[in-house]
Amino acid sequence: MKLSIILTFCDKDFHYINDFLKNIKNKVKINHEVLLVDNRIKNTEELPDKKLYDKVLVFGNKSNFGRHKAVFEATGDRLWFIDADDEIYEIDESFEEYLGGEEEYIQFLYLDYKNQFFANGNCSLWNKWLKADVCKERFSKFKDLPIVFHDDYLMVSALNNYKSVQKKIYIYRNDRSLCYSDGLKDSREILRSFSGLKYLREELAATGNFGFWFYRAISDALWFCYTGVRECDKELAFDMVFSCIRFSDFVEVIKIMFAEMNDDNNKIAAEIYERWDKFQRKMHS
């Protein structure tokens, strides 16, 4: 049995890659392979010692699309998706038992940036080992689609058969770099980045898990519009997200986004409501 470790990095966190690969070599004591998803645009430095990894997939700042493709390149029994700006705990020989089994994923503990341990992480991939053949079957229908946003929701949202294990495997270092918002060059890139929402709606409607996961995806997308898109492209990006939802969806999404209201959140919520109203006026004009 084997674990496929799929490690994503970009320009911002490339300087962590050498140490992370050495950590994998020193800390992962079970049979494994390492696939690198290289999302760099500007940095042309050589990759570390080739003995530290098995394969490189180059995608140029489309990390989620790269992870999606890496599913079909992996040869392990379970898949573990991690990011170069985070850290891992030791994966000793006792973890071998979790490589097999019929569970669609194994869910471990991870430490978040507030130094709190979490067991689920919702759709977070970094604390889950996904069953490889299930992922490949699930993603075969999306294999050639440019889904570069919400691929994690597509992977996890309809997987109901899982096991929770009270062992630590991951440290989420949100205090380091954030790479997903780099490289949205023009409107076409924004269109590509939100293409996953359409397929997410179809997938979740078929599984009966539509509400929660779809609302979470839309919530993330709206945050991304607000924080990660150039000002000149924001209207297009917001309109794309709004076109996927009804008013009842919008109300639920706002509840998720702003569970705790303060001055900053009130300001952001007011802008999103204003953009929603503007979108509705355009649709009915």
PDB file of C-alpha atoms in Angstrom:
ATOM      1  CA  MET A   1       0.000   0.000   0.000  1.00  0.00           C
ATOM      2  CA  LYS A   2       1.208   3.508  -0.757  1.00  0.00           C
ATOM      3  CA  LEU A   3       0.401   7.141   0.059  1.00  0.00           C
ATOM      4  CA  SER A   4       0.582   9.732  -2.747  1.00  0.00           C
ATOM      5  CA  ILE A   5       1.618  13.111  -1.330  1.00  0.00           C
ATOM      6  CA  ILE A   6       0.617  15.922  -3.703  1.00  0.00           C
ATOM      7  CA  LEU A   7       2.533  19.062  -2.739  1.00  0.00           C
ATOM      8  CA  THR A   8       1.515  22.409  -4.231  1.00  0.00           C
ATOM      9  CA  PHE A   9       3.684  25.530  -4.378  1.00  0.00           C
ATOM     10  CA  CYS A  10       3.833  28.898  -6.152  1.00  0.00           C
ATOM     11  CA  ASP A  11       6.192  31.879  -6.409  1.00  0.00           C
ATOM     12  CA  LYS A  12       5.379  33.070  -2.897  1.00  0.00           C
ATOM     13  CA  ASP A  13       6.117  29.847  -1.056  1.00  0.00           C
ATOM     14  CA  PHE A  14       8.783  28.312  -3.285  1.00  0.00           C
ATOM     15  CA  HIS A  15      11.430  29.184  -0.670  1.00  0.00           C
ATOM     16  CA  TYR A  16       9.793  26.658   1.681  1.00  0.00           C
ATOM     17  CA  ILE A  17       9.883  23.777  -0.784  1.00  0.00           C
ATOM     18  CA  ASN A  18      13.354  22.413  -0.044  1.00  0.00           C
ATOM     19  CA  ASP A  19      12.811  22.234   3.719  1.00  0.00           C
ATOM     20  CA  PHE A  20       9.334  20.764   3.258  1.00  0.00           C
ATOM     21  CA  LEU A  21      10.632  18.004   0.984  1.00  0.00           C
ATOM     22  CA  LYS A  22      13.351  17.181   3.506  1.00  0.00           C
ATOM     23  CA  ASN A  23      10.703  17.068   6.228  1.00  0.00           C
ATOM     24  CA  ILE A  24       8.652  14.632   4.167  1.00  0.00           C
ATOM     25  CA  LYS A  25      11.701  12.424   3.717  1.00  0.00           C
ATOM     26  CA  ASN A  26      12.502  12.507   7.442  1.00  0.00           C
ATOM     27  CA  LYS A  27       8.987  12.399   8.899  1.00  0.00           C
ATOM     28  CA  VAL A  28       6.980  10.124   6.591  1.00  0.00           C
ATOM     29  CA  LYS A  29       7.904   6.580   7.614  1.00  0.00           C
ATOM     30  CA  ILE A  30       5.390   4.699   5.459  1.00  0.00           C
ATOM     31  CA  ASN A  31       5.557   3.830   1.751  1.00  0.00           C
ATOM     32  CA  HIS A  32       4.870   6.997  -0.245  1.00  0.00           C
ATOM     33  CA  GLU A  33       5.507   9.007  -3.385  1.00  0.00           C
ATOM     34  CA  VAL A  34       5.742  12.794  -3.777  1.00  0.00           C
ATOM     35  CA  LEU A  35       4.158  14.653  -6.702  1.00  0.00           C
ATOM     36  CA  LEU A  36       4.929  18.367  -7.017  1.00  0.00           C
ATOM     37  CA  VAL A  37       2.341  20.762  -8.470  1.00  0.00           C
ATOM     38  CA  ASP A  38       4.460  23.691  -9.671  1.00  0.00           C
ATOM     39  CA  ASN A  39       2.393  26.893  -9.983  1.00  0.00           C
ATOM     40  CA  ARG A  40       5.214  29.376 -10.363  1.00  0.00           C
ATOM     41  CA  ILE A  41       4.949  32.206 -12.858  1.00  0.00           C
ATOM     42  CA  LYS A  42       8.055  34.345 -12.279  1.00  0.00           C
ATOM     43  CA  ASN A  43      10.443  32.272 -10.198  1.00  0.00           C
ATOM     44  CA  THR A  44      12.698  30.162 -12.429  1.00  0.00           C
ATOM     45  CA  GLU A  45      15.012  28.708  -9.768  1.00  0.00           C
ATOM     46  CA  GLU A  46      15.929  25.061 -10.042  1.00  0.00           C
ATOM     47  CA  LEU A  47      13.907  22.601  -8.011  1.00  0.00           C
ATOM     48  CA  PRO A  48      15.652  20.843  -5.114  1.00  0.00           C
ATOM     49  CA  ASP A  49      17.368  17.461  -5.302  1.00  0.00           C
ATOM     50  CA  LYS A  50      15.328  15.204  -7.599  1.00  0.00           C
ATOM     51  CA  LYS A  51      15.775  12.353  -5.131  1.00  0.00           C
ATOM     52  CA  LEU A  52      13.300  14.163  -2.838  1.00  0.00           C
ATOM     53  CA  TYR A  53      10.313  13.826  -5.192  1.00  0.00           C
ATOM     54  CA  ASP A  54       8.959  11.521  -7.891  1.00  0.00           C
ATOM     55  CA  LYS A  55       7.206  13.747 -10.437  1.00  0.00           C
ATOM     56  CA  VAL A  56       6.607  17.436 -11.275  1.00  0.00           C
ATOM     57  CA  LEU A  57       3.415  18.800 -12.831  1.00  0.00           C
ATOM     58  CA  VAL A  58       3.709  22.391 -14.096  1.00  0.00           C
ATOM     59  CA  PHE A  59       0.555  24.521 -14.233  1.00  0.00           C
ATOM     60  CA  GLY A  60       1.551  28.176 -13.755  1.00  0.00           C
ATOM     61  CA  ASN A  61      -0.644  29.415 -10.898  1.00  0.00           C
ATOM     62  CA  LYS A  62      -3.623  27.157 -11.391  1.00  0.00           C
ATOM     63  CA  SER A  63      -3.006  25.153  -8.235  1.00  0.00           C
ATOM     64  CA  ASN A  64      -6.424  23.572  -7.912  1.00  0.00           C
ATOM     65  CA  PHE A  65      -6.443  22.572 -11.583  1.00  0.00           C
ATOM     66  CA  GLY A  66      -2.997  21.060 -11.006  1.00  0.00           C
ATOM     67  CA  ARG A  67      -4.170  19.096  -7.984  1.00  0.00           C
ATOM     68  CA  HIS A  68      -7.128  17.906 -10.045  1.00  0.00           C
ATOM     69  CA  LYS A  69      -4.783  16.610 -12.760  1.00  0.00           C
ATOM     70  CA  ALA A  70      -2.434  15.109 -10.192  1.00  0.00           C
ATOM     71  CA  VAL A  71      -5.217  12.733  -9.140  1.00  0.00           C
ATOM     72  CA  PHE A  72      -4.690  10.843 -12.398  1.00  0.00           C
ATOM     73  CA  GLU A  73      -0.894  10.852 -12.128  1.00  0.00           C
ATOM     74  CA  ALA A  74      -0.794   9.405  -8.617  1.00  0.00           C
ATOM     75  CA  THR A  75      -0.067   5.703  -8.163  1.00  0.00           C
ATOM     76  CA  GLY A  76      -0.834   5.454  -4.435  1.00  0.00           C
ATOM     77  CA  ASP A  77      -3.849   3.943  -2.687  1.00  0.00           C
ATOM     78  CA  ARG A  78      -4.651   7.179  -0.864  1.00  0.00           C
ATOM     79  CA  LEU A  79      -4.028  10.831  -1.783  1.00  0.00           C
ATOM     80  CA  TRP A  80      -2.826  13.569   0.569  1.00  0.00           C
ATOM     81  CA  PHE A  81      -2.983  17.161  -0.768  1.00  0.00           C
ATOM     82  CA  ILE A  82      -0.714  19.595   1.062  1.00  0.00           C
ATOM     83  CA  ASP A  83       0.769  23.082   0.531  1.00  0.00           C
ATOM     84  CA  ALA A  84       4.413  24.096   0.716  1.00  0.00           C
ATOM     85  CA  ASP A  85       3.825  26.953   3.160  1.00  0.00           C
ATOM     86  CA  ASP A  86       2.472  24.599   5.849  1.00  0.00           C
ATOM     87  CA  GLU A  87       4.064  21.881   7.991  1.00  0.00           C
ATOM     88  CA  ILE A  88       3.481  18.221   8.846  1.00  0.00           C
ATOM     89  CA  TYR A  89       3.807  16.014  11.903  1.00  0.00           C
ATOM     90  CA  GLU A  90       5.603  12.672  11.825  1.00  0.00           C
ATOM     91  CA  ILE A  91       3.746   9.959   9.938  1.00  0.00           C
ATOM     92  CA  ASP A  92       5.124   6.841  11.599  1.00  0.00           C
ATOM     93  CA  GLU A  93       4.572   3.149  10.835  1.00  0.00           C
ATOM     94  CA  SER A  94       1.312   3.123  12.808  1.00  0.00           C
ATOM     95  CA  PHE A  95      -0.324   5.072   9.962  1.00  0.00           C
ATOM     96  CA  GLU A  96       0.057   2.144   7.550  1.00  0.00           C
ATOM     97  CA  GLU A  97      -3.302   0.728   8.579  1.00  0.00           C
ATOM     98  CA  TYR A  98      -5.044   3.830   7.186  1.00  0.00           C
ATOM     99  CA  LEU A  99      -3.773   3.242   3.639  1.00  0.00           C
ATOM    100  CA  GLY A 100      -6.279   0.461   3.118  1.00  0.00           C
ATOM    101  CA  GLY A 101      -9.920   0.065   4.009  1.00  0.00           C
ATOM    102  CA  GLU A 102     -13.125   0.943   2.210  1.00  0.00           C
ATOM    103  CA  GLU A 103     -13.574   4.405   3.719  1.00  0.00           C
ATOM    104  CA  GLU A 104     -13.680   7.106   1.054  1.00  0.00           C
ATOM    105  CA  TYR A 105     -11.418   9.231   3.196  1.00  0.00           C
ATOM    106  CA  ILE A 106      -9.593   9.118   6.534  1.00  0.00           C
ATOM    107  CA  GLN A 107      -9.848  12.317   8.552  1.00  0.00           C
ATOM    108  CA  PHE A 108      -7.047  13.271  10.943  1.00  0.00           C
ATOM    109  CA  LEU A 109      -6.348  16.190  13.276  1.00  0.00           C
ATOM    110  CA  TYR A 110      -4.736  19.398  12.076  1.00  0.00           C
ATOM    111  CA  LEU A 111      -3.486  22.421  13.965  1.00  0.00           C
ATOM    112  CA  ASP A 112      -4.807  25.727  12.659  1.00  0.00           C
ATOM    113  CA  TYR A 113      -3.143  29.143  12.761  1.00  0.00           C
ATOM    114  CA  LYS A 114      -4.844  29.887  16.115  1.00  0.00           C
ATOM    115  CA  ASN A 115      -3.130  26.838  17.661  1.00  0.00           C
ATOM    116  CA  GLN A 116      -6.385  24.930  17.915  1.00  0.00           C
ATOM    117  CA  PHE A 117      -6.769  21.318  16.822  1.00  0.00           C
ATOM    118  CA  PHE A 118      -9.583  20.471  14.427  1.00  0.00           C
ATOM    119  CA  ALA A 119     -10.784  17.103  13.219  1.00  0.00           C
ATOM    120  CA  ASN A 120     -12.903  17.974  10.202  1.00  0.00           C
ATOM    121  CA  GLY A 121     -11.775  21.177   8.500  1.00  0.00           C
ATOM    122  CA  ASN A 122     -14.953  20.957   6.405  1.00  0.00           C
ATOM    123  CA  CYS A 123     -13.725  20.440   2.842  1.00  0.00           C
ATOM    124  CA  SER A 124     -10.078  21.047   3.704  1.00  0.00           C
ATOM    125  CA  LEU A 125      -7.901  18.489   1.977  1.00  0.00           C
ATOM    126  CA  TRP A 126      -4.769  18.792   4.104  1.00  0.00           C
ATOM    127  CA  ASN A 127      -6.063  16.673   7.008  1.00  0.00           C
ATOM    128  CA  LYS A 128      -7.637  13.968   4.836  1.00  0.00           C
ATOM    129  CA  TRP A 129      -6.304  10.931   3.027  1.00  0.00           C
ATOM    130  CA  LEU A 130      -8.665  10.321   0.114  1.00  0.00           C
ATOM    131  CA  LYS A 131      -9.184   6.919  -1.461  1.00  0.00           C
ATOM    132  CA  ALA A 132      -7.439   7.206  -4.824  1.00  0.00           C
ATOM    133  CA  ASP A 133      -9.758   5.073  -6.963  1.00  0.00           C
ATOM    134  CA  VAL A 134     -12.811   6.970  -5.675  1.00  0.00           C
ATOM    135  CA  CYS A 135     -11.193  10.317  -6.555  1.00  0.00           C
ATOM    136  CA  LYS A 136     -10.246   9.099 -10.022  1.00  0.00           C
ATOM    137  CA  GLU A 137     -13.747   7.819 -10.716  1.00  0.00           C
ATOM    138  CA  ARG A 138     -15.281  11.017  -9.357  1.00  0.00           C
ATOM    139  CA  PHE A 139     -13.007  13.336 -11.311  1.00  0.00           C
ATOM    140  CA  SER A 140     -13.055  11.415 -14.583  1.00  0.00           C
ATOM    141  CA  LYS A 141     -16.132  13.419 -15.598  1.00  0.00           C
ATOM    142  CA  PHE A 142     -14.283  16.692 -14.886  1.00  0.00           C
ATOM    143  CA  LYS A 143     -10.889  15.647 -16.205  1.00  0.00           C
ATOM    144  CA  ASP A 144     -10.732  18.068 -19.133  1.00  0.00           C
ATOM    145  CA  LEU A 145     -12.654  20.966 -17.591  1.00  0.00           C
ATOM    146  CA  PRO A 146     -10.714  24.060 -16.442  1.00  0.00           C
ATOM    147  CA  ILE A 147     -11.920  23.872 -12.842  1.00  0.00           C
ATOM    148  CA  VAL A 148      -9.377  25.875 -10.878  1.00  0.00           C
ATOM    149  CA  PHE A 149     -11.588  26.888  -7.964  1.00  0.00           C
ATOM    150  CA  HIS A 150     -13.593  24.716  -5.563  1.00  0.00           C
ATOM    151  CA  ASP A 151     -12.024  21.473  -6.703  1.00  0.00           C
ATOM    152  CA  ASP A 152     -11.721  20.563  -3.017  1.00  0.00           C
ATOM    153  CA  TYR A 153     -15.495  20.845  -2.606  1.00  0.00           C
ATOM    154  CA  LEU A 154     -15.960  18.600  -5.620  1.00  0.00           C
ATOM    155  CA  MET A 155     -13.602  16.052  -4.091  1.00  0.00           C
ATOM    156  CA  VAL A 156     -14.955  15.979  -0.545  1.00  0.00           C
ATOM    157  CA  SER A 157     -18.550  17.201  -0.519  1.00  0.00           C
ATOM    158  CA  ALA A 158     -20.198  13.964  -1.695  1.00  0.00           C
ATOM    159  CA  LEU A 159     -17.877  11.607   0.188  1.00  0.00           C
ATOM    160  CA  ASN A 160     -19.895  10.348   3.139  1.00  0.00           C
ATOM    161  CA  ASN A 161     -18.089   7.145   4.106  1.00  0.00           C
ATOM    162  CA  TYR A 162     -15.163   8.220   6.256  1.00  0.00           C
ATOM    163  CA  LYS A 163     -13.254   7.443   9.463  1.00  0.00           C
ATOM    164  CA  SER A 164     -12.032  10.016  11.996  1.00  0.00           C
ATOM    165  CA  VAL A 165      -8.667   9.295  13.609  1.00  0.00           C
ATOM    166  CA  GLN A 166      -7.405  11.244  16.617  1.00  0.00           C
ATOM    167  CA  LYS A 167      -3.864  11.597  15.331  1.00  0.00           C
ATOM    168  CA  LYS A 168      -2.108  14.827  14.354  1.00  0.00           C
ATOM    169  CA  ILE A 169      -0.774  15.082  10.806  1.00  0.00           C
ATOM    170  CA  TYR A 170      -0.801  18.729   9.685  1.00  0.00           C
ATOM    171  CA  ILE A 171      -0.069  22.318  10.754  1.00  0.00           C
ATOM    172  CA  TYR A 172      -1.954  24.934   8.762  1.00  0.00           C
ATOM    173  CA  ARG A 173       0.323  27.996   8.582  1.00  0.00           C
ATOM    174  CA  ASN A 174      -2.073  30.730   7.524  1.00  0.00           C
ATOM    175  CA  ASP A 175       0.446  33.226   8.909  1.00  0.00           C
ATOM    176  CA  ARG A 176       2.696  32.543   5.935  1.00  0.00           C
ATOM    177  CA  SER A 177       1.846  33.066   2.252  1.00  0.00           C
ATOM    178  CA  LEU A 178      -1.424  32.915   0.335  1.00  0.00           C
ATOM    179  CA  CYS A 179      -0.949  31.966  -3.286  1.00  0.00           C
ATOM    180  CA  TYR A 180      -4.343  31.324  -4.798  1.00  0.00           C
ATOM    181  CA  SER A 181      -5.146  34.966  -5.561  1.00  0.00           C
ATOM    182  CA  ASP A 182      -2.069  35.629  -7.686  1.00  0.00           C
ATOM    183  CA  GLY A 183      -2.176  35.595 -11.451  1.00  0.00           C
ATOM    184  CA  LEU A 184      -5.754  36.536 -12.318  1.00  0.00           C
ATOM    185  CA  LYS A 185      -4.625  38.487 -15.342  1.00  0.00           C
ATOM    186  CA  ASP A 186      -7.877  39.297 -17.071  1.00  0.00           C
ATOM    187  CA  SER A 187     -11.548  38.465 -17.334  1.00  0.00           C
ATOM    188  CA  ARG A 188     -10.880  35.128 -19.000  1.00  0.00           C
ATOM    189  CA  GLU A 189      -8.864  33.969 -16.003  1.00  0.00           C
ATOM    190  CA  ILE A 190     -11.719  34.949 -13.694  1.00  0.00           C
ATOM    191  CA  LEU A 191     -14.136  32.987 -15.849  1.00  0.00           C
ATOM    192  CA  ARG A 192     -11.876  29.956 -15.559  1.00  0.00           C
ATOM    193  CA  SER A 193     -11.429  30.382 -11.827  1.00  0.00           C
ATOM    194  CA  PHE A 194     -15.152  30.198 -11.093  1.00  0.00           C
ATOM    195  CA  SER A 195     -16.072  27.511 -13.594  1.00  0.00           C
ATOM    196  CA  GLY A 196     -16.217  24.943 -10.788  1.00  0.00           C
ATOM    197  CA  LEU A 197     -19.352  26.480  -9.303  1.00  0.00           C
ATOM    198  CA  LYS A 198     -21.567  25.282 -12.155  1.00  0.00           C
ATOM    199  CA  TYR A 199     -20.387  21.692 -11.770  1.00  0.00           C
ATOM    200  CA  LEU A 200     -20.499  21.887  -7.990  1.00  0.00           C
ATOM    201  CA  ARG A 201     -24.199  22.777  -8.126  1.00  0.00           C
ATOM    202  CA  GLU A 202     -24.932  19.802 -10.410  1.00  0.00           C
ATOM    203  CA  GLU A 203     -22.885  17.378  -8.303  1.00  0.00           C
ATOM    204  CA  LEU A 204     -24.330  18.388  -4.957  1.00  0.00           C
ATOM    205  CA  ALA A 205     -27.894  18.473  -6.211  1.00  0.00           C
ATOM    206  CA  ALA A 206     -27.461  14.822  -7.167  1.00  0.00           C
ATOM    207  CA  THR A 207     -26.144  13.799  -3.745  1.00  0.00           C
ATOM    208  CA  GLY A 208     -28.648  15.571  -1.508  1.00  0.00           C
ATOM    209  CA  ASN A 209     -25.861  17.565   0.157  1.00  0.00           C
ATOM    210  CA  PHE A 210     -26.655  20.667  -1.843  1.00  0.00           C
ATOM    211  CA  GLY A 211     -27.320  23.267   0.850  1.00  0.00           C
ATOM    212  CA  PHE A 212     -24.353  23.385   3.205  1.00  0.00           C
ATOM    213  CA  TRP A 213     -21.551  22.638   0.766  1.00  0.00           C
ATOM    214  CA  PHE A 214     -22.866  24.885  -1.976  1.00  0.00           C
ATOM    215  CA  TYR A 215     -23.333  27.759   0.453  1.00  0.00           C
ATOM    216  CA  ARG A 216     -19.795  27.274   1.717  1.00  0.00           C
ATOM    217  CA  ALA A 217     -18.461  27.317  -1.843  1.00  0.00           C
ATOM    218  CA  ILE A 218     -20.358  30.489  -2.702  1.00  0.00           C
ATOM    219  CA  SER A 219     -19.187  32.082   0.541  1.00  0.00           C
ATOM    220  CA  ASP A 220     -15.570  31.323  -0.347  1.00  0.00           C
ATOM    221  CA  ALA A 221     -16.096  32.619  -3.864  1.00  0.00           C
ATOM    222  CA  LEU A 222     -17.505  35.924  -2.630  1.00  0.00           C
ATOM    223  CA  TRP A 223     -14.586  36.369  -0.231  1.00  0.00           C
ATOM    224  CA  PHE A 224     -12.278  35.686  -3.142  1.00  0.00           C
ATOM    225  CA  CYS A 225     -14.076  38.316  -5.258  1.00  0.00           C
ATOM    226  CA  TYR A 226     -13.691  40.821  -2.468  1.00  0.00           C
ATOM    227  CA  THR A 227     -10.045  40.165  -1.594  1.00  0.00           C
ATOM    228  CA  GLY A 228      -8.340  38.488  -4.549  1.00  0.00           C
ATOM    229  CA  VAL A 229      -9.615  40.097  -7.741  1.00  0.00           C
ATOM    230  CA  ARG A 230      -8.410  43.319  -9.331  1.00  0.00           C
ATOM    231  CA  GLU A 231     -10.787  46.243  -8.857  1.00  0.00           C
ATOM    232  CA  CYS A 232     -11.386  46.602 -12.602  1.00  0.00           C
ATOM    233  CA  ASP A 233     -12.569  42.963 -12.792  1.00  0.00           C
ATOM    234  CA  LYS A 234     -14.596  42.769  -9.575  1.00  0.00           C
ATOM    235  CA  GLU A 235     -17.979  43.473 -11.139  1.00  0.00           C
ATOM    236  CA  LEU A 236     -17.549  40.600 -13.581  1.00  0.00           C
ATOM    237  CA  ALA A 237     -16.373  38.239 -10.846  1.00  0.00           C
ATOM    238  CA  PHE A 238     -19.233  39.091  -8.467  1.00  0.00           C
ATOM    239  CA  ASP A 239     -21.765  38.800 -11.285  1.00  0.00           C
ATOM    240  CA  MET A 240     -20.485  35.334 -12.159  1.00  0.00           C
ATOM    241  CA  VAL A 241     -21.020  34.148  -8.597  1.00  0.00           C
ATOM    242  CA  PHE A 242     -24.421  35.833  -8.300  1.00  0.00           C
ATOM    243  CA  SER A 243     -25.557  34.144 -11.514  1.00  0.00           C
ATOM    244  CA  CYS A 244     -25.222  30.759  -9.757  1.00  0.00           C
ATOM    245  CA  ILE A 245     -27.584  31.532  -6.877  1.00  0.00           C
ATOM    246  CA  ARG A 246     -31.100  32.642  -5.942  1.00  0.00           C
ATOM    247  CA  PHE A 247     -31.989  35.239  -3.316  1.00  0.00           C
ATOM    248  CA  SER A 248     -32.702  32.524  -0.731  1.00  0.00           C
ATOM    249  CA  ASP A 249     -29.191  31.138  -1.384  1.00  0.00           C
ATOM    250  CA  PHE A 250     -27.742  34.621  -1.038  1.00  0.00           C
ATOM    251  CA  VAL A 251     -29.349  35.108   2.390  1.00  0.00           C
ATOM    252  CA  GLU A 252     -27.921  31.798   3.661  1.00  0.00           C
ATOM    253  CA  VAL A 253     -24.492  32.604   2.269  1.00  0.00           C
ATOM    254  CA  ILE A 254     -24.411  35.967   4.048  1.00  0.00           C
ATOM    255  CA  LYS A 255     -25.263  34.200   7.322  1.00  0.00           C
ATOM    256  CA  ILE A 256     -22.254  31.923   6.850  1.00  0.00           C
ATOM    257  CA  MET A 257     -19.908  34.732   5.845  1.00  0.00           C
ATOM    258  CA  PHE A 258     -20.855  37.066   8.665  1.00  0.00           C
ATOM    259  CA  ALA A 259     -21.737  34.882  11.626  1.00  0.00           C
ATOM    260  CA  GLU A 260     -20.096  37.522  13.798  1.00  0.00           C
ATOM    261  CA  MET A 261     -20.793  41.106  12.821  1.00  0.00           C
ATOM    262  CA  ASN A 262     -18.369  43.937  13.573  1.00  0.00           C
ATOM    263  CA  ASP A 263     -17.542  47.246  11.882  1.00  0.00           C
ATOM    264  CA  ASP A 264     -15.318  45.632   9.247  1.00  0.00           C
ATOM    265  CA  ASN A 265     -17.806  42.871   8.452  1.00  0.00           C
ATOM    266  CA  ASN A 266     -20.673  45.358   8.303  1.00  0.00           C
ATOM    267  CA  LYS A 267     -18.745  47.322   5.680  1.00  0.00           C
ATOM    268  CA  ILE A 268     -17.968  44.243   3.582  1.00  0.00           C
ATOM    269  CA  ALA A 269     -21.535  42.929   3.862  1.00  0.00           C
ATOM    270  CA  ALA A 270     -22.920  46.308   2.784  1.00  0.00           C
ATOM    271  CA  GLU A 271     -20.724  46.293  -0.337  1.00  0.00           C
ATOM    272  CA  ILE A 272     -21.752  42.733  -1.246  1.00  0.00           C
ATOM    273  CA  TYR A 273     -25.448  43.592  -0.782  1.00  0.00           C
ATOM    274  CA  GLU A 274     -24.957  46.659  -2.979  1.00  0.00           C
ATOM    275  CA  ARG A 275     -23.323  44.560  -5.688  1.00  0.00           C
ATOM    276  CA  TRP A 276     -26.146  41.993  -5.429  1.00  0.00           C
ATOM    277  CA  ASP A 277     -28.770  44.735  -5.892  1.00  0.00           C
ATOM    278  CA  LYS A 278     -26.875  46.132  -8.865  1.00  0.00           C
ATOM    279  CA  PHE A 279     -26.685  42.656 -10.431  1.00  0.00           C
ATOM    280  CA  GLN A 280     -30.432  42.160  -9.948  1.00  0.00           C
ATOM    281  CA  ARG A 281     -31.212  45.506 -11.564  1.00  0.00           C
ATOM    282  CA  LYS A 282     -29.095  44.535 -14.587  1.00  0.00           C
ATOM    283  CA  MET A 283     -30.868  41.193 -14.866  1.00  0.00           C
ATOM    284  CA  HIS A 284     -34.312  42.827 -14.849  1.00  0.00           C
ATOM    285  CA  SER A 285     -33.586  45.857 -16.988  1.00  0.00           C
TER     286      SER A 285
END
